[in-house]
Amino acid sequence: MTKWVYFFGAGKAEGDGEWRDLLGGKGAGLAEMTKIGLPVPAGFTITTETCDYFYKNGKKYPSDLTKQLKDNVAKLEKVTKKKLGDPKNPLLVSVRSGSARSMPGMMETILNLGLNDKSVAGLASVTKNERFAYDAYRRFVQMYSTVVMGLSKEDLEHRLRAMKERVGVKLDTDVPASGWKELVGEYKEYFKEKAGKEFPDDPMEQLWGAIGAVFGSWMAEKAVTYRRVEKITGLLGTAVNVVQMVFGNTGDNSGTGVCFTRDPSTGEKIFYGDYLTNAQGEDVVAGIRTPVHLTELKKLMPKAYNQLEKVRVTLEKHYKDMQDMEFTIEEGTLYMLQTRTGKRTPTATFKIALDMANEKLITKEEAVLRIKPEDIERLFYPVIDSKFDKKKLQEKILTHGIDAVPGAAAGKVVFSAAEAEEWAKNGEKVILVRRETSPEDVGGMAVAQGILTATGGKTSHAAVVARGWGKCCIVGAETLAIDYKGKSMKDGKSGKTVKEGEWLTLDGSEGTVYTDQLPLVTPEFPKAYTTIMKWADDVRRLRVRTNADTPQDARKAIEFGAEGIGLCRTEHMFFTDFEFPEKSAERQRAIQEMIVAEDKDARVKALDKLLPFQRRDFIGIFKAMDGFPVTIRLIDPPLHEFVPHDHAKQAELAKELGIPVETVARRVEQLHEANPMLGHRGCRLSITYPEILEMQVRAIIEAAIECHKSKVKVLPEIMIPLTLDKKELGILTDATRRVADDLIKKAGVKLPYLVGTMIELPRAALLANEIAEVAEFFSFGTNDLTQTTMGLSRDDAGRFLPDYVDEKKAGVFHGDPFQTLDTKGVGMLIKWGIERGRSTRPKLKVGICGEHGGDADSVKFCHQVGMDYVSASPFRVPISRLAAAQAVVEEKKAAKKGKKK
Ligand code: PEP
Ligand code: MG
């Protein structure tokens, strides 16, 4: 028999904190907190497996769930000494979602379940607070109507407003019991009219309805969107947590809050959070009322605060990570409602990992594992350029709000999530401005550069979601009056008005909003980053190089920790002179002259013009990489990429070269190929035109000799692209060595160099043992290898690949195979290629230089198959360094686990 329900309460729990996949994060946290003796209200969790069953069986529940639910309700009644629906002292429960990965606010919650016309009287008499009891009742009817039955929120809100007007009060807290009573009646009538049946009085019927709504919300549009944006896949579904209600809204001796064991923005070790007196949990998250800081709670209720502080310490020690907790204080008594690993900014991620390692709470290796590739990407949040005139900056202030997520962002103002998506699709940068955000807005929030809300605190929906994404966010800018209809906003203090489409700049670190588009710059590395990356470097085995074609890129990559160049695409130098851009045309002409040349002599003459350019470029790169290996690839793309295709440009070229335009046009026509990616490209060019290879090798070796003479340490590796056969490669490596050795001999220096190849074709991988006999190194060109193995064009497949990744469509791949290596198929060729290659050349040096060299999962695979290095674009070098280290730590962990078993 499958166990669908797990109980917790009175210090014991059937579930375990480790069982997040089965119990969801919330359920696992409640079980664990119960076990370690924290004050948690009793309850039970219906597993994620039940949700999975529900969807796999036409939205039907397993047959034995009914009995298990009944048994657990009975158990809960026993532990709480209260009964559901009891007219004297009723048990009330909350019904909440909770999946294995946190999806803040994306799924449904129902509070105060168990109330009906009889039990509400019991609640009133037990609490001696009729007003509170009927307020709870109307909240329940309201939530049940909208969440379970899908009735209009607006219609109910309208009735609430009308009632307040009738009674003559402004604030909810001023509504008397009679007002709430009246409203419950109206709500129920509305329910009957719309649903065609009476509002359910039976608590068990209410409970089933709520369970169905929570499971249903797993597939709601907003939840599906959130999972897509957050790349959350492979979960069974949501669990349902049914927990005894505790009340934060019984009066001023009660309240509710959300807190973090450390500051989620900066990572500092301070107790951080928001508290709302006389409120229910949802009020904090919804951001409707602006809460106060925890320090206020310390003043208001020192005893409860001290208890909470102790819980903070216990939980952090227990989980060894920063926790995000929800709590309620009912008449001075503290209850913990949730704990989970807290979302944090990338700066905080590094600081917390570093501090926890220094506090010996975790090891250095665990600290390295804590960092995600996105943390590195998001670490370098832009900030407003400090060189921007301070006085002008002051003048541009529109308003101030709460600094929810740091960094700066600039974009055009839009006032709805739908518009944000629409505008972003058209390539516009937008700032999403809302009074408050709700989970429906996630799509628009995801595409916005930054988010600004007029209400809410640091734990409001907008803040929590934006923080998880590392997206600049300011909340609680309360002086802003937003006019959704008129598509404009006016700030009460500055008096300024901003309309849709006008630029805005947010400084999320300060909480300041500026009009206009201000200049943004990316900051320096923080200290914690440098230390943790050093720890990563200490453990990794893989070397990390970079793909760079210019001395500037090479220098940038060194700053990011690159240990050499794994791919320098020489053809990029044919187009642009990176040092003297005004000289670019000269190079382009030389290569074009080479291509249209009628015979070898003419080609050599043209190549002689290119030689000094290439030599100068290589000198720059060797100098930037002093002491590190530099892999330079010989010409790769088909020649038609270098010649003009329109008549006017062809005529211009013909004129400059002093040849008839027909000659140019004919040559261009000759170069046309139906399928150039599989055409005359890569090393096939050097077989046809050995003089190109000779010029390039000459430029490389002459540059190396010059650097060597001026005491720059050069380690050139000459790489021949796209080979498919040992004999083909042999011809080219022989030619390369002939030119190189002759130059080195004449120069009278000792200059070691390597000649190797790229493995970019399945045939080359399959025959790697033969190819390794002539190649001193392999570099897997996985862009082409993916293209040729899968038969998918790297330039065009992007149009339909999303269907292959979308779980709702085909879901053939987990990710785009051009971004994350297809380890199953392409990976099999890589493994085979390395093994076979090293069978004939045991010391064969092996690396990767396709885009995958900067993708964390792919880098881990490269480690596993025994590569020597990966090569990534400069900005992705830190991601590769980290992933290479994580691969080692994960390997060690797995080995340890294996031993234990
Ligand atoms: C590759 O094919 O993986 C590669 C690095 O070469 P390019 O992208 O220049 O074809
Ligand atoms: Mg290639």
mmCIF file of N, CA and C and ligand atoms in Angstrom, residues 569 633 636 681 722 758 760 781 783-784 794, ligand 2:
data_model
loop_
_atom_site.group_PDB
_atom_site.id
_atom_site.type_symbol
_atom_site.label_atom_id
_atom_site.label_comp_id
_atom_site.label_asym_id
_atom_site.label_seq_id
_atom_site.Cartn_x
_atom_site.Cartn_y
_atom_site.Cartn_z
ATOM 1 N N ARG A 569 40.481 32.278 -33.426
ATOM 2 C CA ARG A 569 39.955 32.075 -34.791
ATOM 3 C C ARG A 569 40.606 33.111 -35.698
ATOM 4 N N ARG A 633 44.166 28.653 -34.549
ATOM 5 C CA ARG A 633 43.561 27.801 -35.575
ATOM 6 C C ARG A 633 43.776 28.410 -36.962
ATOM 7 N N ASP A 636 39.344 28.667 -41.420
ATOM 8 C CA ASP A 636 38.263 27.689 -41.267
ATOM 9 C C ASP A 636 37.031 27.936 -42.153
ATOM 10 N N ARG A 681 35.637 24.075 -46.861
ATOM 11 C CA ARG A 681 36.007 24.865 -45.689
ATOM 12 C C ARG A 681 36.980 24.074 -44.820
ATOM 13 N N LEU A 722 38.686 20.878 -38.615
ATOM 14 C CA LEU A 722 37.725 20.094 -39.391
ATOM 15 C C LEU A 722 38.314 18.908 -40.149
ATOM 16 N N MET A 758 41.415 19.844 -34.657
ATOM 17 C CA MET A 758 40.103 19.896 -34.022
ATOM 18 C C MET A 758 39.344 18.643 -34.422
ATOM 19 N N GLU A 760 35.853 17.673 -35.118
ATOM 20 C CA GLU A 760 34.558 18.326 -35.337
ATOM 21 C C GLU A 760 33.629 17.484 -36.189
ATOM 22 N N GLY A 781 35.758 20.484 -31.289
ATOM 23 C CA GLY A 781 34.955 21.629 -31.749
ATOM 24 C C GLY A 781 33.502 21.184 -31.716
ATOM 25 N N ASN A 783 30.739 22.713 -31.511
ATOM 26 C CA ASN A 783 29.689 23.402 -32.277
ATOM 27 C C ASN A 783 29.452 22.614 -33.566
ATOM 28 N N ASP A 784 30.538 22.366 -34.275
ATOM 29 C CA ASP A 784 30.403 21.598 -35.515
ATOM 30 C C ASP A 784 30.121 20.133 -35.227
ATOM 31 N N ARG A 794 23.601 24.447 -37.015
ATOM 32 C CA ARG A 794 23.828 25.310 -35.849
ATOM 33 C C ARG A 794 23.294 26.714 -36.085
HETATM 34 MG MG MG B 2 34.049 24.498 -36.066
#
